[in-house]
Structure formats: C-alpha cells, structure tokens
mmCIF file of C-alpha atoms in Angstrom:
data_model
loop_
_atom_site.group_PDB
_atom_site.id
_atom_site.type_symbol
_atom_site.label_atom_id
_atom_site.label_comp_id
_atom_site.label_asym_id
_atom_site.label_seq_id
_atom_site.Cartn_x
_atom_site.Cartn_y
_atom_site.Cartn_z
ATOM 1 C CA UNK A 144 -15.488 86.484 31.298
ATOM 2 C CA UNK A 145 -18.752 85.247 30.951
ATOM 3 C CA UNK A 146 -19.675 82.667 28.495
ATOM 4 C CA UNK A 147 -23.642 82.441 27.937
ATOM 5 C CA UNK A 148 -25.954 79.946 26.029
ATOM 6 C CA UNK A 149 -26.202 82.784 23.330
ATOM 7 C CA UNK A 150 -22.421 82.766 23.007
ATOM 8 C CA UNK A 151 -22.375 79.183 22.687
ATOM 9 C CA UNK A 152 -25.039 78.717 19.918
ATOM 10 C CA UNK A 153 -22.872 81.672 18.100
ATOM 11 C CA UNK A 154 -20.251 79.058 18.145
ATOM 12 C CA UNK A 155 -21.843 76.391 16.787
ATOM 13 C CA UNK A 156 -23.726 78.733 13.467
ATOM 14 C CA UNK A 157 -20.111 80.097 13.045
ATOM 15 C CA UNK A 158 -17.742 76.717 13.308
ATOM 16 C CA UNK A 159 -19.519 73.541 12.446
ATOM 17 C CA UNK A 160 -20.312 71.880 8.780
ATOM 18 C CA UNK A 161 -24.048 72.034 7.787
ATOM 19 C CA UNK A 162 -24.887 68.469 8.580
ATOM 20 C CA UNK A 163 -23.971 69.008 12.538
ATOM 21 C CA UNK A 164 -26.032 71.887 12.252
ATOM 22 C CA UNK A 165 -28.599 69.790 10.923
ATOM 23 C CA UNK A 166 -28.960 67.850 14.301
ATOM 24 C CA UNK A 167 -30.323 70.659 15.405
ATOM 25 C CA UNK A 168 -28.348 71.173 18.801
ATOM 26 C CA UNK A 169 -29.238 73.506 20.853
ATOM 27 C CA UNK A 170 -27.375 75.088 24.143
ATOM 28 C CA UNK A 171 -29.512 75.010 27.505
ATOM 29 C CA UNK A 172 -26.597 75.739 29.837
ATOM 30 C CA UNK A 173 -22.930 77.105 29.515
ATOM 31 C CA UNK A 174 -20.598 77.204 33.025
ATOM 32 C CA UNK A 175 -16.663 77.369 33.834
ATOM 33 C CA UNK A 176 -16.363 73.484 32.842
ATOM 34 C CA UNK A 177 -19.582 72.623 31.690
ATOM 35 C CA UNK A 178 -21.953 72.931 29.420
ATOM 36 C CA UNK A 179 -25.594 71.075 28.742
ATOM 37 C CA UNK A 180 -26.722 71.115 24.825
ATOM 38 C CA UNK A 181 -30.478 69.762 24.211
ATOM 39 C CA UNK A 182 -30.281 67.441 20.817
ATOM 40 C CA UNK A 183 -33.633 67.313 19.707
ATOM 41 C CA UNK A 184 -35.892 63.701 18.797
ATOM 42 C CA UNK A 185 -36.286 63.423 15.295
ATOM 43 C CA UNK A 186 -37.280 60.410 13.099
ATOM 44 C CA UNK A 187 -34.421 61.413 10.646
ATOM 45 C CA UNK A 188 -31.493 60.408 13.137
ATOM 46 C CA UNK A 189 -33.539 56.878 13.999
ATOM 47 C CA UNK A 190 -32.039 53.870 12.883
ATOM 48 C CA UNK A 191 -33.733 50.520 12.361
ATOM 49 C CA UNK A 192 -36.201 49.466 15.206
ATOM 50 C CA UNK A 193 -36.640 53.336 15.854
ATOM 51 C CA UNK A 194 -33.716 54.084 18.371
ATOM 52 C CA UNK A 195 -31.775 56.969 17.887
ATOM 53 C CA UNK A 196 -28.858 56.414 16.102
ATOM 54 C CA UNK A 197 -25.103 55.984 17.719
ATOM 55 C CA UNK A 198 -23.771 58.209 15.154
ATOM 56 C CA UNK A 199 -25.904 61.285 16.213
ATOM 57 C CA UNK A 200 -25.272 60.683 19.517
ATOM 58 C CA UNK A 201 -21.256 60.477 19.228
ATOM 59 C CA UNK A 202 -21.832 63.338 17.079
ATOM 60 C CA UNK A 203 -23.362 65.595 19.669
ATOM 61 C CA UNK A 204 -21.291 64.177 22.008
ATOM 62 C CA UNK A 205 -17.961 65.885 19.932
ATOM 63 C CA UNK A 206 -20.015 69.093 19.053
ATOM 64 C CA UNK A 207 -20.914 69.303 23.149
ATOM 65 C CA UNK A 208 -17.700 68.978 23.871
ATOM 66 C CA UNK A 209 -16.174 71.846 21.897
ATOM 67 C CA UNK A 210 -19.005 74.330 23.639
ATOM 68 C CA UNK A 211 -17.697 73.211 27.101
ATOM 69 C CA UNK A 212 -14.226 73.388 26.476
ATOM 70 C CA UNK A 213 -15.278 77.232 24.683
ATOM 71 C CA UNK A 214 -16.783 78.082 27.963
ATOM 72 C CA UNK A 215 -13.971 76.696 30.028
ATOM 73 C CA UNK A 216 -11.661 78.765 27.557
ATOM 74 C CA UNK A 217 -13.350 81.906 27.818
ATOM 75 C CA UNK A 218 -14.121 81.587 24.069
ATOM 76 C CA UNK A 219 -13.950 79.659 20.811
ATOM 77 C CA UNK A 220 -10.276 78.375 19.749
ATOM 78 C CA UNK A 221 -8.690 75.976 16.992
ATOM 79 C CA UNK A 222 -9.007 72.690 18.586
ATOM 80 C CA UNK A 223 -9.419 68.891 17.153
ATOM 81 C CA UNK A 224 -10.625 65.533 18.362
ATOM 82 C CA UNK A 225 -7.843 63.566 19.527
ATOM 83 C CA UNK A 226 -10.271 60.692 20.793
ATOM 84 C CA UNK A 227 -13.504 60.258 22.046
ATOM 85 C CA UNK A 228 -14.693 56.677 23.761
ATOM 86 C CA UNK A 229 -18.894 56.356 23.637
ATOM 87 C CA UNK A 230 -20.831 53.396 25.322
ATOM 88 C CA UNK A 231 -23.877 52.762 24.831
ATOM 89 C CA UNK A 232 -26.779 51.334 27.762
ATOM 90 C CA UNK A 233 -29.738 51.611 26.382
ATOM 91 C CA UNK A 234 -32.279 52.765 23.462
ATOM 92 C CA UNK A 235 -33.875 56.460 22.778
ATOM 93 C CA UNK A 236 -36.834 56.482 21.376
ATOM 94 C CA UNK A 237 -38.823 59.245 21.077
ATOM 95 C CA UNK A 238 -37.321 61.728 23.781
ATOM 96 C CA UNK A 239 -34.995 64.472 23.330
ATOM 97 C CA UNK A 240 -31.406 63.987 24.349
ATOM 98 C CA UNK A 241 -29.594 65.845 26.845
ATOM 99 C CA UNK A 242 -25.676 66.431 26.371
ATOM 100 C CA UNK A 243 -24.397 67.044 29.599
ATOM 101 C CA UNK A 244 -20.293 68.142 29.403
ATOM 102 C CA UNK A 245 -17.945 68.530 32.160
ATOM 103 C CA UNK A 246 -14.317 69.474 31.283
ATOM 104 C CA UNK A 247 -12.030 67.341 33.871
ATOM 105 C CA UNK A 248 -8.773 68.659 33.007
ATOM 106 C CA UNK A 249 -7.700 72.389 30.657
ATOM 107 C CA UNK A 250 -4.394 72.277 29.909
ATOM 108 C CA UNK A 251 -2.248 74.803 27.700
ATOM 109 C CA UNK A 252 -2.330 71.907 24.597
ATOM 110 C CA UNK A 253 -4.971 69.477 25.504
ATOM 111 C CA UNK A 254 -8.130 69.181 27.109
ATOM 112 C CA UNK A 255 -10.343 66.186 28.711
ATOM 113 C CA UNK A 256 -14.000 65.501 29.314
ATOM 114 C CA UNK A 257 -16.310 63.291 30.288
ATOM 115 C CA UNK A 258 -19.715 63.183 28.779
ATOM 116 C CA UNK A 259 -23.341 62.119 29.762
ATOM 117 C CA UNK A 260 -26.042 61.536 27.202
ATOM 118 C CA UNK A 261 -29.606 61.179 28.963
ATOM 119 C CA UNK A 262 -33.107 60.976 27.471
ATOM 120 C CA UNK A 263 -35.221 64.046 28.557
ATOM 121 C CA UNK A 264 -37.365 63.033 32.073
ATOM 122 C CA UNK A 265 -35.103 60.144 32.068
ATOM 123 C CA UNK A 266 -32.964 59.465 35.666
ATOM 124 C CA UNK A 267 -30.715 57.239 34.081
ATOM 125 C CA UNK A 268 -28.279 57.828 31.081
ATOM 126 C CA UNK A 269 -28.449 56.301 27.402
ATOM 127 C CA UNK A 270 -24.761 56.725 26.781
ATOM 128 C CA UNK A 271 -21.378 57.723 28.079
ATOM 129 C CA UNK A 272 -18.338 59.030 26.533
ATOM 130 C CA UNK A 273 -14.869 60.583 27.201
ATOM 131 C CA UNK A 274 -12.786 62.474 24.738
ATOM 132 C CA UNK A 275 -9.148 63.881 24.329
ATOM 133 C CA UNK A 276 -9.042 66.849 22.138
ATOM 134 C CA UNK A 277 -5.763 69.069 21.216
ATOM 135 C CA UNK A 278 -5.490 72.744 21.411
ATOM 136 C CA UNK A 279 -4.646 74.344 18.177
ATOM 137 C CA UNK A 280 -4.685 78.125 19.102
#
C-alpha cells in the first residue's frame, strides 16, 4: 500500500491535540520506514536568546515519529510513547527544521526509531533522538 505525504498530513489534522497542530508540521516525504516532516521557524517556539526551543523540537520529534511508523504500518494505528531520548548539539535560529524519521525495528507490539533534527541548508544536525513506542491496535 502506498502511504503519501497527503496521507500523512491526514493523520496528523485527524489524531493530534490543537497545540501540536499549532507547530505547524508539515510532511515533505513519507517511505516504507521513513518519513521527513518540515517544522516551520517561528518566533513563538523561541526561547530566551532566540533558539528554538527543546520542547518543540522533542515535540516534533514524537509527532514525526508516529507518521513514520504510519507509513511503515501501512496506516494510522493506536500507539503511545514508551520513551523517547533527545540530545541536543547546537542552536536554531531562524531556519526551518527538518524531522528526518527512520523506523529501525516494526514489531507486532512495539516499534523503534531513530530521529534526526537538522536546520534547513544545514549539513550538520541540531538534535538527535530515539524513541520506543507501543502498539495499541
């Protein structure tokens, strides 16, 4: 089955509280274990000193997650965080972020993935992060 952007950003209007859909994510690129979701640079999500905050980050990070492990699925499922690990290299400030998911292991309960967070034009990444989540349905 194919799983396109369209599908993806479906998911995310249907499932997600109004304050993820507030950080404005948006889906670039859905595969069979991977998926890319653009969080755009706003002011609103800076912290002090004008970097872009942690939260939003670990934030899109989860949401980014869900989409790749959706595509990986075939479709959207009941599924939960189990755990997600985030370090942080450097700043972002004033650049659009680019989620970049890839799904390491799909098994029948639980899922894995390791994520990249890079500024926009940027070759290396802001932030890292794996997560565990559990699969519900």
């Amino acid at each position: 089955m194919t799983f396109s952007p369209a599908d993806a950003d479906k998911i995310l209007a249907d499932n997600f509280a109004p304050w993820v859909l507030a950080l404005g994510l948006t889906v670039q690129e859905t595969g069979e274990r991977h998926a890319v979701l653009r969080l755009p640079w706003s002011a609103e999500l800076a912290r002090d000193g004008g970097g872009l905050s942690g939260q939003a980050m670990m934030a899109a990070a989860d949401t980014a997650t869900v989409i790749a492990i959706s595509a990986a699925r075939g479709g959207y499922g009941p599924m939960t965080t189990v755990q997600q690990s985030t370090s942080f290299q450097r700043p972002v400030v004033d650049a659009d972020m680019l989620i970049h998911v890839r799904v390491t292991k799909l098994g029948k309960r639980m899922a894995f993935a390791d994520i990249t967070l890079t500024p926009d034009g940027a070759g290396e990444p802001a932030a890292t992060a794996s997560t565990v989540y559990a699969l519900l349905g």
